[in-house]
PDB file of C-alpha atoms and ligand atoms in Angstrom:
ATOM      1  CA  MET A   1      27.468   3.435 -10.162  1.00  0.00           C
ATOM      2  CA  SER A   2      30.680   2.098  -8.684  1.00  0.00           C
ATOM      3  CA  ASP A   3      33.044   2.393 -11.680  1.00  0.00           C
ATOM      4  CA  LEU A   4      34.427   5.900 -12.013  1.00  0.00           C
ATOM      5  CA  ILE A   5      34.246   7.317 -15.505  1.00  0.00           C
ATOM      6  CA  ALA A   6      37.046   9.612 -16.801  1.00  0.00           C
ATOM      7  CA  THR A   7      35.461  13.064 -16.968  1.00  0.00           C
ATOM      8  CA  ALA A   8      38.044  15.783 -17.801  1.00  0.00           C
ATOM      9  CA  GLY A   9      36.298  18.389 -19.973  1.00  0.00           C
ATOM     10  CA  ARG A  10      33.408  16.030 -20.517  1.00  0.00           C
ATOM     11  CA  ARG A  11      30.084  17.125 -21.966  1.00  0.00           C
ATOM     12  CA  ILE A  12      27.149  15.348 -20.374  1.00  0.00           C
ATOM     13  CA  ARG A  13      23.576  15.135 -21.547  1.00  0.00           C
ATOM     14  CA  LEU A  14      20.621  15.072 -19.183  1.00  0.00           C
ATOM     15  CA  HIS A  15      17.542  13.477 -20.746  1.00  0.00           C
ATOM     16  CA  ILE A  16      14.672  14.607 -18.549  1.00  0.00           C
ATOM     17  CA  LEU A  17      10.996  13.647 -18.546  1.00  0.00           C
ATOM     18  CA  ARG A  18       9.004  16.869 -18.818  1.00  0.00           C
ATOM     19  CA  HIS A  19       5.330  17.016 -17.873  1.00  0.00           C
ATOM     20  CA  ASN A  20       3.087  19.282 -15.868  1.00  0.00           C
ATOM     21  CA  PRO A  21      -0.219  17.533 -15.081  1.00  0.00           C
ATOM     22  CA  GLN A  22      -1.709  20.884 -13.962  1.00  0.00           C
ATOM     23  CA  ASP A  23      -1.386  22.194 -17.512  1.00  0.00           C
ATOM     24  CA  PRO A  24      -4.015  20.711 -19.879  1.00  0.00           C
ATOM     25  CA  GLU A  25      -1.717  21.463 -22.840  1.00  0.00           C
ATOM     26  CA  SER A  26       1.214  19.517 -21.379  1.00  0.00           C
ATOM     27  CA  GLN A  27       2.186  16.223 -23.020  1.00  0.00           C
ATOM     28  CA  PRO A  28       4.823  13.983 -21.378  1.00  0.00           C
ATOM     29  CA  HIS A  29       8.022  14.086 -23.425  1.00  0.00           C
ATOM     30  CA  MET A  30      11.779  13.758 -23.002  1.00  0.00           C
ATOM     31  CA  GLN A  31      13.951  16.865 -23.277  1.00  0.00           C
ATOM     32  CA  THR A  32      17.735  16.826 -23.531  1.00  0.00           C
ATOM     33  CA  PHE A  33      20.048  19.411 -21.967  1.00  0.00           C
ATOM     34  CA  GLU A  34      23.784  19.370 -22.624  1.00  0.00           C
ATOM     35  CA  LEU A  35      26.314  20.946 -20.301  1.00  0.00           C
ATOM     36  CA  GLU A  36      29.972  20.801 -19.336  1.00  0.00           C
ATOM     37  CA  GLU A  37      30.801  18.755 -16.315  1.00  0.00           C
ATOM     38  CA  ALA A  38      32.503  20.586 -13.449  1.00  0.00           C
ATOM     39  CA  ASP A  39      34.760  19.079 -10.779  1.00  0.00           C
ATOM     40  CA  GLY A  40      32.729  17.393  -8.058  1.00  0.00           C
ATOM     41  CA  MET A  41      29.484  18.056  -9.914  1.00  0.00           C
ATOM     42  CA  THR A  42      26.395  16.404  -8.480  1.00  0.00           C
ATOM     43  CA  LEU A  43      23.072  16.051 -10.252  1.00  0.00           C
ATOM     44  CA  PHE A  44      21.814  18.798  -7.952  1.00  0.00           C
ATOM     45  CA  ILE A  45      24.474  21.169  -9.333  1.00  0.00           C
ATOM     46  CA  ALA A  46      23.842  20.032 -12.914  1.00  0.00           C
ATOM     47  CA  LEU A  47      20.066  20.538 -12.630  1.00  0.00           C
ATOM     48  CA  ASN A  48      20.548  23.972 -11.101  1.00  0.00           C
ATOM     49  CA  GLU A  49      22.859  24.941 -13.932  1.00  0.00           C
ATOM     50  CA  VAL A  50      20.248  23.809 -16.449  1.00  0.00           C
ATOM     51  CA  ARG A  51      17.578  25.808 -14.653  1.00  0.00           C
ATOM     52  CA  GLU A  52      19.767  28.929 -14.419  1.00  0.00           C
ATOM     53  CA  THR A  53      21.205  28.886 -17.938  1.00  0.00           C
ATOM     54  CA  GLN A  54      18.823  26.916 -20.167  1.00  0.00           C
ATOM     55  CA  ASP A  55      15.282  26.495 -18.838  1.00  0.00           C
ATOM     56  CA  PRO A  56      13.957  28.282 -15.731  1.00  0.00           C
ATOM     57  CA  SER A  57      10.723  26.264 -15.926  1.00  0.00           C
ATOM     58  CA  LEU A  58      12.400  22.938 -15.058  1.00  0.00           C
ATOM     59  CA  ALA A  59      10.790  21.595 -11.843  1.00  0.00           C
ATOM     60  CA  PHE A  60      12.695  19.557  -9.246  1.00  0.00           C
ATOM     61  CA  ASP A  61      12.981  19.529  -5.440  1.00  0.00           C
ATOM     62  CA  PHE A  62      15.951  20.100  -3.149  1.00  0.00           C
ATOM     63  CA  VAL A  63      16.284  21.365   0.410  1.00  0.00           C
ATOM     64  CA  CYS A  64      19.372  20.140   2.261  1.00  0.00           C
ATOM     65  CA  ARG A  65      21.722  19.147  -0.615  1.00  0.00           C
ATOM     66  CA  ALA A  66      23.326  16.707   1.827  1.00  0.00           C
ATOM     67  CA  GLY A  67      21.285  13.487   1.771  1.00  0.00           C
ATOM     68  CA  ILE A  68      19.278  14.468   4.842  1.00  0.00           C
ATOM     69  CA  CYS A  69      15.864  15.828   3.793  1.00  0.00           C
ATOM     70  CA  GLY A  70      14.921  13.148   1.230  1.00  0.00           C
ATOM     71  CA  SER A  71      13.295  15.628  -1.153  1.00  0.00           C
ATOM     72  CA  CYS A  72      15.566  15.156  -4.199  1.00  0.00           C
ATOM     73  CA  ALA A  73      14.858  11.465  -4.891  1.00  0.00           C
ATOM     74  CA  MET A  74      14.301  10.642  -8.569  1.00  0.00           C
ATOM     75  CA  LEU A  75      14.949   7.844 -11.057  1.00  0.00           C
ATOM     76  CA  ILE A  76      18.571   8.163 -12.192  1.00  0.00           C
ATOM     77  CA  ASN A  77      19.150   5.966 -15.237  1.00  0.00           C
ATOM     78  CA  GLY A  78      16.190   3.895 -14.078  1.00  0.00           C
ATOM     79  CA  LYS A  79      17.181   3.507 -10.427  1.00  0.00           C
ATOM     80  CA  PRO A  80      15.798   5.470  -7.494  1.00  0.00           C
ATOM     81  CA  GLY A  81      18.432   7.659  -5.844  1.00  0.00           C
ATOM     82  CA  LEU A  82      19.177  11.046  -4.280  1.00  0.00           C
ATOM     83  CA  ALA A  83      20.215  13.604  -6.886  1.00  0.00           C
ATOM     84  CA  CYS A  84      22.163  15.690  -4.377  1.00  0.00           C
ATOM     85  CA  CYS A  85      24.393  12.713  -3.549  1.00  0.00           C
ATOM     86  CA  ALA A  86      24.834  11.450  -7.136  1.00  0.00           C
ATOM     87  CA  LEU A  87      28.195  12.523  -8.586  1.00  0.00           C
ATOM     88  CA  THR A  88      28.016  12.966 -12.358  1.00  0.00           C
ATOM     89  CA  ARG A  89      31.549  11.525 -12.690  1.00  0.00           C
ATOM     90  CA  GLU A  90      30.136   8.189 -11.549  1.00  0.00           C
ATOM     91  CA  LEU A  91      27.530   8.296 -14.320  1.00  0.00           C
ATOM     92  CA  PRO A  92      27.838   7.885 -18.100  1.00  0.00           C
ATOM     93  CA  ASP A  93      27.728  10.816 -20.585  1.00  0.00           C
ATOM     94  CA  ASP A  94      23.999  10.258 -21.080  1.00  0.00           C
ATOM     95  CA  ILE A  95      21.901  10.454 -17.924  1.00  0.00           C
ATOM     96  CA  THR A  96      18.166   9.846 -17.945  1.00  0.00           C
ATOM     97  CA  LEU A  97      16.159  11.461 -15.142  1.00  0.00           C
ATOM     98  CA  MET A  98      12.538  10.679 -14.382  1.00  0.00           C
ATOM     99  CA  PRO A  99      10.251  11.412 -11.436  1.00  0.00           C
ATOM    100  CA  LEU A 100       9.789   8.700  -8.799  1.00  0.00           C
ATOM    101  CA  PRO A 101       6.867   6.425  -9.748  1.00  0.00           C
ATOM    102  CA  VAL A 102       4.038   5.566  -7.302  1.00  0.00           C
ATOM    103  CA  PHE A 103       3.900   9.148  -5.904  1.00  0.00           C
ATOM    104  CA  LYS A 104       1.707  11.940  -7.279  1.00  0.00           C
ATOM    105  CA  LEU A 105       3.521  13.905  -9.964  1.00  0.00           C
ATOM    106  CA  ILE A 106       3.697  17.652  -9.345  1.00  0.00           C
ATOM    107  CA  ALA A 107       5.750  18.521 -12.437  1.00  0.00           C
ATOM    108  CA  ASP A 108       8.856  17.201 -14.253  1.00  0.00           C
ATOM    109  CA  LEU A 109      11.060  15.640 -11.517  1.00  0.00           C
ATOM    110  CA  SER A 110       9.007  16.892  -8.584  1.00  0.00           C
ATOM    111  CA  VAL A 111       6.644  14.448  -6.840  1.00  0.00           C
ATOM    112  CA  ASP A 112       4.475  14.715  -3.722  1.00  0.00           C
ATOM    113  CA  THR A 113       6.010  12.175  -1.342  1.00  0.00           C
ATOM    114  CA  GLY A 114       4.593  14.137   1.611  1.00  0.00           C
ATOM    115  CA  GLU A 115       0.959  13.231   0.945  1.00  0.00           C
ATOM    116  CA  TRP A 116       1.825   9.521   0.572  1.00  0.00           C
ATOM    117  CA  MET A 117       3.991   9.516   3.725  1.00  0.00           C
ATOM    118  CA  ARG A 118       1.354  11.345   5.780  1.00  0.00           C
ATOM    119  CA  ASP A 119      -1.369   8.904   4.724  1.00  0.00           C
ATOM    120  CA  MET A 120       0.888   5.921   5.579  1.00  0.00           C
ATOM    121  CA  SER A 121       1.859   7.469   8.938  1.00  0.00           C
ATOM    122  CA  GLU A 122      -1.753   8.120   9.899  1.00  0.00           C
ATOM    123  CA  ARG A 123      -2.806   4.598   8.961  1.00  0.00           C
ATOM    124  CA  LEU A 124       0.053   3.022  10.927  1.00  0.00           C
ATOM    125  CA  GLN A 125      -0.073   5.582  13.750  1.00  0.00           C
ATOM    126  CA  THR A 126       3.676   6.087  13.628  1.00  0.00           C
ATOM    127  CA  TRP A 127       4.086   7.826  16.938  1.00  0.00           C
ATOM    128  CA  VAL A 128       4.674   6.563  20.490  1.00  0.00           C
ATOM    129  CA  GLN A 129       1.319   5.374  21.869  1.00  0.00           C
ATOM    130  CA  GLY A 130       0.558   5.284  25.563  1.00  0.00           C
ATOM    131  CA  SER A 131      -2.513   6.251  27.600  1.00  0.00           C
ATOM    132  CA  GLU A 132      -0.521   7.965  30.356  1.00  0.00           C
ATOM    133  CA  LEU A 133       2.308   9.409  28.294  1.00  0.00           C
ATOM    134  CA  GLU A 134       0.809  12.861  27.813  1.00  0.00           C
ATOM    135  CA  ARG A 135       0.271  13.271  31.546  1.00  0.00           C
ATOM    136  CA  ASP A 136       3.567  11.665  32.582  1.00  0.00           C
ATOM    137  CA  LEU A 137       6.441  13.479  30.909  1.00  0.00           C
ATOM    138  CA  ASP A 138       8.998  11.759  33.148  1.00  0.00           C
ATOM    139  CA  ARG A 139       7.975   8.440  31.663  1.00  0.00           C
ATOM    140  CA  PHE A 140       8.137   9.870  28.186  1.00  0.00           C
ATOM    141  CA  GLU A 141      11.712  11.013  28.802  1.00  0.00           C
ATOM    142  CA  GLN A 142      12.846   7.906  30.664  1.00  0.00           C
ATOM    143  CA  THR A 143      16.366   6.686  29.948  1.00  0.00           C
ATOM    144  CA  MET A 144      16.863   3.479  28.005  1.00  0.00           C
ATOM    145  CA  GLU A 145      19.722   1.046  27.546  1.00  0.00           C
ATOM    146  CA  PRO A 146      22.340   2.485  25.155  1.00  0.00           C
ATOM    147  CA  GLN A 147      22.147  -0.559  22.871  1.00  0.00           C
ATOM    148  CA  LEU A 148      18.350  -0.266  22.632  1.00  0.00           C
ATOM    149  CA  ALA A 149      18.650   3.462  21.904  1.00  0.00           C
ATOM    150  CA  ARG A 150      21.172   2.631  19.162  1.00  0.00           C
ATOM    151  CA  ASP A 151      18.836  -0.017  17.681  1.00  0.00           C
ATOM    152  CA  ILE A 152      15.962   2.487  17.587  1.00  0.00           C
ATOM    153  CA  TYR A 153      18.189   5.202  16.155  1.00  0.00           C
ATOM    154  CA  GLU A 154      19.334   2.842  13.402  1.00  0.00           C
ATOM    155  CA  LEU A 155      15.735   2.518  12.166  1.00  0.00           C
ATOM    156  CA  GLU A 156      15.015   6.194  12.728  1.00  0.00           C
ATOM    157  CA  ARG A 157      17.622   7.243  10.168  1.00  0.00           C
ATOM    158  CA  CYS A 158      14.921   6.965   7.471  1.00  0.00           C
ATOM    159  CA  ILE A 159      14.607  10.292   5.605  1.00  0.00           C
ATOM    160  CA  GLU A 160      11.276   9.430   3.904  1.00  0.00           C
ATOM    161  CA  CYS A 161      12.804   9.876   0.464  1.00  0.00           C
ATOM    162  CA  GLY A 162      10.506   7.271  -1.130  1.00  0.00           C
ATOM    163  CA  CYS A 163      13.269   5.343  -2.944  1.00  0.00           C
ATOM    164  CA  CYS A 164      12.214   2.059  -1.304  1.00  0.00           C
ATOM    165  CA  VAL A 165       8.614   2.583  -2.440  1.00  0.00           C
ATOM    166  CA  ALA A 166       9.632   3.454  -5.998  1.00  0.00           C
ATOM    167  CA  ALA A 167      11.832   0.323  -6.117  1.00  0.00           C
ATOM    168  CA  CYS A 168       9.101  -2.031  -4.870  1.00  0.00           C
ATOM    169  CA  GLY A 169       6.977  -4.043  -7.323  1.00  0.00           C
ATOM    170  CA  THR A 170       4.238  -4.510  -4.726  1.00  0.00           C
ATOM    171  CA  ALA A 171       3.935  -0.746  -4.189  1.00  0.00           C
ATOM    172  CA  HIS A 172       3.469  -0.329  -7.955  1.00  0.00           C
ATOM    173  CA  MET A 173       0.616  -2.873  -8.034  1.00  0.00           C
ATOM    174  CA  ARG A 174      -1.081  -2.266  -4.686  1.00  0.00           C
ATOM    175  CA  PRO A 175      -1.926   1.396  -3.959  1.00  0.00           C
ATOM    176  CA  GLY A 176      -2.558   0.792  -0.231  1.00  0.00           C
ATOM    177  CA  PHE A 177       0.729  -1.026   0.428  1.00  0.00           C
ATOM    178  CA  VAL A 178       2.606   0.760   3.226  1.00  0.00           C
ATOM    179  CA  GLY A 179       5.994  -0.110   1.737  1.00  0.00           C
ATOM    180  CA  ALA A 180       9.282  -0.853   3.424  1.00  0.00           C
ATOM    181  CA  VAL A 181       9.281   2.680   4.823  1.00  0.00           C
ATOM    182  CA  GLY A 182       6.026   1.998   6.698  1.00  0.00           C
ATOM    183  CA  LEU A 183       7.066  -1.451   7.902  1.00  0.00           C
ATOM    184  CA  ASN A 184      10.396  -0.044   9.080  1.00  0.00           C
ATOM    185  CA  LYS A 185       8.543   2.619  11.075  1.00  0.00           C
ATOM    186  CA  LEU A 186       6.340   0.021  12.744  1.00  0.00           C
ATOM    187  CA  ALA A 187       9.418  -2.053  13.598  1.00  0.00           C
ATOM    188  CA  ARG A 188      10.907   1.075  15.190  1.00  0.00           C
ATOM    189  CA  PHE A 189       7.867   1.653  17.443  1.00  0.00           C
ATOM    190  CA  ARG A 190       7.697  -2.046  18.345  1.00  0.00           C
ATOM    191  CA  LEU A 191      11.178  -1.684  19.812  1.00  0.00           C
ATOM    192  CA  ASP A 192      10.292   1.412  21.848  1.00  0.00           C
ATOM    193  CA  PRO A 193       9.574   0.474  25.510  1.00  0.00           C
ATOM    194  CA  ARG A 194       7.444   3.633  25.906  1.00  0.00           C
ATOM    195  CA  ASP A 195       5.011   2.407  23.251  1.00  0.00           C
ATOM    196  CA  GLU A 196       2.255   0.429  24.982  1.00  0.00           C
ATOM    197  CA  ARG A 197       0.949  -1.349  21.885  1.00  0.00           C
ATOM    198  CA  ASP A 198       1.208  -5.145  22.043  1.00  0.00           C
ATOM    199  CA  ASP A 199       1.612  -7.615  19.163  1.00  0.00           C
ATOM    200  CA  ALA A 200      -2.179  -7.832  18.726  1.00  0.00           C
ATOM    201  CA  ALA A 201      -2.361  -4.045  18.206  1.00  0.00           C
ATOM    202  CA  PHE A 202       0.485  -4.147  15.662  1.00  0.00           C
ATOM    203  CA  TYR A 203      -1.216  -7.076  13.943  1.00  0.00           C
ATOM    204  CA  GLN A 204      -4.328  -4.920  13.456  1.00  0.00           C
ATOM    205  CA  LEU A 205      -2.166  -2.378  11.644  1.00  0.00           C
ATOM    206  CA  VAL A 206       0.104  -4.485   9.416  1.00  0.00           C
ATOM    207  CA  GLY A 207      -1.090  -8.112   9.632  1.00  0.00           C
ATOM    208  CA  ASN A 208      -2.674  -7.815   6.183  1.00  0.00           C
ATOM    209  CA  ASP A 209      -1.911  -7.562   2.452  1.00  0.00           C
ATOM    210  CA  ASP A 210      -1.307  -3.812   2.643  1.00  0.00           C
ATOM    211  CA  GLY A 211       1.274  -4.597   5.324  1.00  0.00           C
ATOM    212  CA  VAL A 212       3.732  -7.447   5.915  1.00  0.00           C
ATOM    213  CA  PHE A 213       1.766 -10.065   3.981  1.00  0.00           C
ATOM    214  CA  GLY A 214       1.780  -7.905   0.828  1.00  0.00           C
ATOM    215  CA  CYS A 215       5.577  -7.929   0.756  1.00  0.00           C
ATOM    216  CA  MET A 216       6.856 -10.485  -1.761  1.00  0.00           C
ATOM    217  CA  THR A 217      10.487 -10.204  -0.601  1.00  0.00           C
ATOM    218  CA  LEU A 218      11.512  -8.505  -3.834  1.00  0.00           C
ATOM    219  CA  LEU A 219      14.291  -6.698  -1.925  1.00  0.00           C
ATOM    220  CA  GLY A 220      14.476  -3.657  -4.223  1.00  0.00           C
ATOM    221  CA  CYS A 221      13.722  -1.566  -1.142  1.00  0.00           C
ATOM    222  CA  GLU A 222      16.899  -2.504   0.691  1.00  0.00           C
ATOM    223  CA  ASP A 223      19.031  -2.378  -2.465  1.00  0.00           C
ATOM    224  CA  MET A 224      17.916   1.186  -3.221  1.00  0.00           C
ATOM    225  CA  CYS A 225      17.691   2.698   0.267  1.00  0.00           C
ATOM    226  CA  PRO A 226      20.242   5.542   0.284  1.00  0.00           C
ATOM    227  CA  LYS A 227      20.570   5.255   4.075  1.00  0.00           C
ATOM    228  CA  GLN A 228      21.317   1.507   3.869  1.00  0.00           C
ATOM    229  CA  LEU A 229      18.608   0.641   6.368  1.00  0.00           C
ATOM    230  CA  PRO A 230      18.256  -3.098   7.154  1.00  0.00           C
ATOM    231  CA  LEU A 231      14.774  -3.193   5.635  1.00  0.00           C
ATOM    232  CA  ALA A 232      14.636  -6.871   4.653  1.00  0.00           C
ATOM    233  CA  THR A 233      15.596  -7.965   8.173  1.00  0.00           C
ATOM    234  CA  GLN A 234      12.949  -5.729   9.733  1.00  0.00           C
ATOM    235  CA  ILE A 235      10.240  -6.950   7.354  1.00  0.00           C
ATOM    236  CA  ALA A 236      11.159 -10.617   7.937  1.00  0.00           C
ATOM    237  CA  PHE A 237      11.082 -10.048  11.700  1.00  0.00           C
ATOM    238  CA  LEU A 238       7.663  -8.367  11.566  1.00  0.00           C
ATOM    239  CA  ARG A 239       6.308 -11.048   9.258  1.00  0.00           C
ATOM    240  CA  ARG A 240       7.319 -13.828  11.651  1.00  0.00           C
ATOM    241  CA  LYS A 241       5.758 -11.944  14.572  1.00  0.00           C
ATOM    242  CA  MET A 242       2.540 -11.191  12.685  1.00  0.00           C
ATOM    243  CA  ALA A 243       2.231 -14.765  11.345  1.00  0.00           C
ATOM    244  CA  ARG A 244       2.463 -16.071  14.912  1.00  0.00           C
ATOM    245  CA  GLN A 245      -0.090 -13.504  16.044  1.00  0.00           C
ATOM    246  CA  GLY A 246      -2.416 -14.548  13.175  1.00  0.00           C
ATOM    247  CA  LEU A 247      -2.184 -18.187  14.214  1.00  0.00           C
ATOM    248  CA  LYS A 248      -3.106 -17.192  17.754  1.00  0.00           C
ATOM    249  CA  LYS A 249      -6.195 -15.373  16.472  1.00  0.00           C
ATOM    250  CA  ASN A 250      -7.227 -18.348  14.301  1.00  0.00           C
ATOM    251  CA  PRO A 251      -6.335 -21.480  16.337  1.00  0.00           C
ATOM    252  CA  GLU A 252      -7.799 -23.839  13.690  1.00  0.00           C
ATOM    253  CA  GLU A 253      -5.308 -22.652  11.033  1.00  0.00           C
TER     254      GLU A 253
HETATM  255 FE1  SF4 B 301      14.230   6.346   1.888  1.00  0.00          FE
HETATM  256 FE2  SF4 B 301      15.327   4.175   3.040  1.00  0.00          FE
HETATM  257 FE3  SF4 B 301      13.460   5.597   4.343  1.00  0.00          FE
HETATM  258 FE4  SF4 B 301      12.792   4.106   2.249  1.00  0.00          FE
HETATM  259  S1  SF4 B 301      13.553   3.364   4.219  1.00  0.00           S
HETATM  260  S2  SF4 B 301      12.085   6.169   2.646  1.00  0.00           S
HETATM  261  S3  SF4 B 301      14.582   4.331   0.942  1.00  0.00           S
HETATM  262  S4  SF4 B 301      15.492   6.299   3.723  1.00  0.00           S
HETATM  263 FE1  F3S B 302       8.811  -4.511  -1.767  1.00  0.00          FE
HETATM  264 FE2  F3S B 302      10.939  -4.648  -0.266  1.00  0.00          FE
HETATM  265 FE3  F3S B 302       8.977  -6.351   0.109  1.00  0.00          FE
HETATM  266  S1  F3S B 302      10.892  -4.298  -2.452  1.00  0.00           S
HETATM  267  S2  F3S B 302       8.075  -6.601  -1.893  1.00  0.00           S
HETATM  268  S3  F3S B 302       8.881  -4.152   0.431  1.00  0.00           S
HETATM  269  S4  F3S B 302      11.151  -6.766   0.279  1.00  0.00           S
HETATM  270 FE1  FES B 303      18.005  16.783   0.766  1.00  0.00          FE
HETATM  271 FE2  FES B 303      18.920  15.624  -1.481  1.00  0.00          FE
HETATM  272  S1  FES B 303      18.366  17.705  -1.179  1.00  0.00           S
HETATM  273  S2  FES B 303      18.385  14.661   0.386  1.00  0.00           S
END
């Protein structure tokens, strides 16, 4: 999407996958909407215009319109991305929009990433773990080295948009795979000095084919992450740690 396309007075066409699985009569089909491009138009603005002027039944999700909430992710000409950050002038006249794969379809471009993310978070226990933490708030709020805080913050920028999951071949084939988003979260808690889990505890959670060993280093996750998180580095780091932990558990191997 790097080459700008001349857009003055341009008509664009949105080809959108329409389907409502709640409606027994609904059959998946493509529907085309044509509209005039406005200055600075994003796909969010274009979709709203379609909904306001052509078809109020069109379903899609937006909350922040600023690349923060992660709710507007969809396939834009085949690639996962955030519709609120996608400028139409960087796209061709014909734009195909489809819902993110892997996640449960609600309708049209709206998918339920929340259910998938909650299940992954519960399985990986993505919160600071410590037996005394609840009773010892001072420890919970202890200061940490600025560089460590920055390293944790870097991984915490994830907005749970699901683009990395949609871009991952393993996630398409293996329903239980926690994806780069899950592995990134584990890497974040491994860094946190307040989290009392050791490598053996992390191994229990992701030392398996639904975790680090399911990753085939396809790298679509990092390429498509709209927050440019260093996902491949985190996964490689976890994999090395977990492989060492596995060898410790099975000394004959
Ligand atoms: Fe989205 Fe990136 Fe987080 Fe994946 S890691 S959910 S692509 S922000
Ligand atoms: Fe998937 Fe990323 Fe691994 S695309 S296979 S999680 S490197
Ligand atoms: Fe929040 Fe796009 S609407 S990220």
